[in-house]
């Protein structure tokens, strides 16, 4: 596996793969099984698989966990080599953002709802770095996890709006045996935090069951989830929302082909998100 840190080095490397299909997985590192599933899928579907690891400062707000975000390049590279990844792009902050950097890309309305309400500059940071990476890597396919459903929806919209010539693949959420959606941030959780965190996937499962039993009323579903989460005093609810997958607009009734049920909570200092969808992103 080639490990490349500079833009010029990457451009030289990229020229070697003209006429080959390129699968790309942008990550912030501290890889878990969720990332590895995206990588395996890319290896299956493309001639060449490229991964980036970059903890992107532009998507962290003031007071968020940029400095303490977990990093472990040694273990990450071991996983990537074992999987058969061809190239790792691992730039420094100053490579991605020169001192006078001042150009941002924003998908306007979709970035203002759900997580965008409490993290107002987050998605602008994500789309800016992802567009820079797409521009450099020029992939045929890029892979994202459904756990960050809003991110995947926003990136798909950016690709469509800007006529980018690549396909976005969104892969299912990968969970631990106890149901907790995998996330690099799970390592912040103490044992008791983790017990509380589990309630998030449980209430989503409960809502899914209610829907499959015929419940369609979104207010009722949200209230039921909210009341169950409130039972644990160490959980602070950021939001529980039921929106359309296509436009992230609030729904009154469940649409079996176009629904995102999403929630974000805080347990201690750790912010956790989870969701399920009816339909396809
Ligand atoms: O999902 C992530 O890890 C990040 O938001 C991404 C897509 C790598 C952009 O920094």
Short mmCIF file of N, CA, C and O in Angstrom, two decimals, residues 195-206 221-241 262-267 272 274:
data_model
loop_
_atom_site.label_atom_id
_atom_site.label_comp_id
_atom_site.label_asym_id
_atom_site.label_seq_id
_atom_site.Cartn_x
_atom_site.Cartn_y
_atom_site.Cartn_z
N UNK A 195 -24.11 1.76 28.63
CA UNK A 195 -25.44 1.19 28.93
C UNK A 195 -26.53 2.20 28.56
O UNK A 195 -27.54 1.84 27.98
N UNK A 196 -26.30 3.46 28.86
CA UNK A 196 -27.28 4.49 28.51
C UNK A 196 -27.38 4.64 26.99
O UNK A 196 -28.48 4.72 26.42
N UNK A 197 -26.20 4.62 26.34
CA UNK A 197 -26.16 4.84 24.88
C UNK A 197 -26.97 3.79 24.13
O UNK A 197 -27.57 4.07 23.08
N UNK A 198 -27.01 2.60 24.72
CA UNK A 198 -27.72 1.50 24.06
C UNK A 198 -29.21 1.78 23.87
O UNK A 198 -29.87 1.23 22.98
N UNK A 199 -29.73 2.65 24.73
CA UNK A 199 -31.15 2.98 24.65
C UNK A 199 -31.50 3.60 23.29
O UNK A 199 -32.62 3.46 22.80
N UNK A 200 -30.51 4.27 22.69
CA UNK A 200 -30.77 4.93 21.40
C UNK A 200 -31.18 3.90 20.33
O UNK A 200 -32.21 4.07 19.67
N UNK A 201 -30.37 2.85 20.18
CA UNK A 201 -30.74 1.85 19.16
C UNK A 201 -32.01 1.11 19.58
O UNK A 201 -32.83 0.73 18.73
N UNK A 202 -32.21 0.97 20.90
CA UNK A 202 -33.41 0.26 21.36
C UNK A 202 -34.68 1.03 21.00
O UNK A 202 -35.67 0.45 20.55
N UNK A 203 -34.67 2.36 21.22
CA UNK A 203 -35.92 3.11 20.93
C UNK A 203 -36.16 3.16 19.42
O UNK A 203 -37.31 3.16 18.98
N UNK A 204 -35.08 3.17 18.64
CA UNK A 204 -35.27 3.14 17.18
C UNK A 204 -35.85 1.80 16.74
O UNK A 204 -36.74 1.74 15.90
N UNK A 205 -35.36 0.72 17.35
CA UNK A 205 -35.91 -0.61 17.05
C UNK A 205 -37.39 -0.65 17.41
O UNK A 205 -38.21 -1.21 16.69
N UNK A 206 -37.72 -0.03 18.55
CA UNK A 206 -39.11 -0.01 19.01
C UNK A 206 -39.98 0.73 17.99
O UNK A 206 -41.07 0.26 17.62
N UNK A 221 -45.02 8.42 17.18
CA UNK A 221 -43.75 7.66 17.21
C UNK A 221 -42.65 8.47 17.91
O UNK A 221 -41.91 7.94 18.75
N UNK A 222 -42.58 9.75 17.59
CA UNK A 222 -41.53 10.60 18.19
C UNK A 222 -41.74 10.69 19.71
O UNK A 222 -40.81 10.55 20.50
N UNK A 223 -42.99 10.91 20.12
CA UNK A 223 -43.28 11.02 21.56
C UNK A 223 -42.93 9.74 22.30
O UNK A 223 -42.39 9.76 23.41
N UNK A 224 -43.27 8.59 21.67
CA UNK A 224 -42.96 7.30 22.30
C UNK A 224 -41.44 7.16 22.47
O UNK A 224 -40.96 6.76 23.54
N UNK A 225 -40.69 7.50 21.42
CA UNK A 225 -39.22 7.38 21.52
C UNK A 225 -38.69 8.34 22.59
O UNK A 225 -37.86 7.98 23.42
N UNK A 226 -39.23 9.58 22.57
CA UNK A 226 -38.77 10.59 23.53
C UNK A 226 -39.02 10.13 24.98
O UNK A 226 -38.14 10.20 25.83
N UNK A 227 -40.24 9.62 25.25
CA UNK A 227 -40.56 9.20 26.61
C UNK A 227 -39.65 8.07 27.08
O UNK A 227 -39.24 8.03 28.24
N UNK A 228 -39.31 7.16 26.17
CA UNK A 228 -38.43 6.06 26.54
C UNK A 228 -37.01 6.54 26.80
O UNK A 228 -36.34 6.05 27.71
N UNK A 229 -36.54 7.48 26.00
CA UNK A 229 -35.18 8.00 26.22
C UNK A 229 -35.11 8.80 27.52
O UNK A 229 -34.10 8.77 28.23
N UNK A 230 -36.22 9.51 27.84
CA UNK A 230 -36.24 10.35 29.05
C UNK A 230 -36.11 9.52 30.32
O UNK A 230 -35.76 10.04 31.38
N UNK A 231 -36.44 8.20 30.21
CA UNK A 231 -36.36 7.33 31.39
C UNK A 231 -34.94 7.25 31.93
O UNK A 231 -34.72 6.89 33.07
N UNK A 232 -33.95 7.57 31.09
CA UNK A 232 -32.56 7.53 31.56
C UNK A 232 -32.06 8.96 31.73
O UNK A 232 -31.90 9.70 30.76
N UNK A 233 -31.80 9.33 33.00
CA UNK A 233 -31.49 10.74 33.28
C UNK A 233 -30.11 11.15 32.77
O UNK A 233 -29.81 12.34 32.70
N UNK A 234 -29.26 10.19 32.39
CA UNK A 234 -27.96 10.62 31.86
C UNK A 234 -28.00 10.89 30.35
O UNK A 234 -26.98 11.26 29.77
N UNK A 235 -29.18 10.75 29.76
CA UNK A 235 -29.30 11.05 28.32
C UNK A 235 -29.87 12.45 28.13
O UNK A 235 -30.88 12.82 28.72
N UNK A 236 -29.19 13.24 27.29
CA UNK A 236 -29.74 14.53 26.89
C UNK A 236 -30.11 14.39 25.41
O UNK A 236 -29.26 14.06 24.58
N UNK A 237 -31.40 14.62 25.11
CA UNK A 237 -31.85 14.44 23.72
C UNK A 237 -31.53 15.70 22.93
O UNK A 237 -31.90 16.80 23.34
N UNK A 238 -30.84 15.53 21.80
CA UNK A 238 -30.64 16.67 20.89
C UNK A 238 -31.86 16.76 19.98
O UNK A 238 -32.56 17.77 19.96
N UNK A 239 -32.14 15.69 19.25
CA UNK A 239 -33.38 15.67 18.45
C UNK A 239 -33.82 14.24 18.19
O UNK A 239 -33.02 13.31 18.23
N UNK A 240 -35.13 14.11 17.94
CA UNK A 240 -35.69 12.87 17.39
C UNK A 240 -36.60 13.36 16.27
O UNK A 240 -37.53 14.15 16.54
N UNK A 241 -36.32 12.96 15.06
CA UNK A 241 -37.14 13.49 13.96
C UNK A 241 -37.47 12.41 12.95
O UNK A 241 -36.72 11.46 12.76
N UNK A 262 -34.51 9.55 12.60
CA UNK A 262 -33.15 9.83 13.05
C UNK A 262 -33.19 10.46 14.44
O UNK A 262 -34.11 11.21 14.77
N UNK A 263 -32.16 10.16 15.23
CA UNK A 263 -32.08 10.76 16.56
C UNK A 263 -30.63 11.04 16.92
O UNK A 263 -29.71 10.36 16.43
N UNK A 264 -30.43 12.07 17.73
CA UNK A 264 -29.10 12.38 18.27
C UNK A 264 -29.26 12.62 19.76
O UNK A 264 -30.21 13.31 20.18
N UNK A 265 -28.34 12.06 20.53
CA UNK A 265 -28.38 12.26 21.99
C UNK A 265 -26.97 12.57 22.48
O UNK A 265 -26.00 12.32 21.76
N UNK A 266 -26.91 13.09 23.70
CA UNK A 266 -25.61 13.21 24.35
C UNK A 266 -25.63 12.34 25.60
O UNK A 266 -26.61 12.37 26.37
N UNK A 267 -24.58 11.57 25.79
CA UNK A 267 -24.40 10.82 27.04
C UNK A 267 -23.08 11.30 27.59
O UNK A 267 -22.04 11.10 26.96
N UNK A 272 -24.03 11.07 20.21
CA UNK A 272 -24.27 9.85 19.44
C UNK A 272 -25.44 10.06 18.50
O UNK A 272 -26.44 10.70 18.87
N UNK A 274 -28.02 7.97 15.47
CA UNK A 274 -28.42 6.67 14.93
C UNK A 274 -29.70 6.90 14.12
O UNK A 274 -30.36 7.96 14.25
#
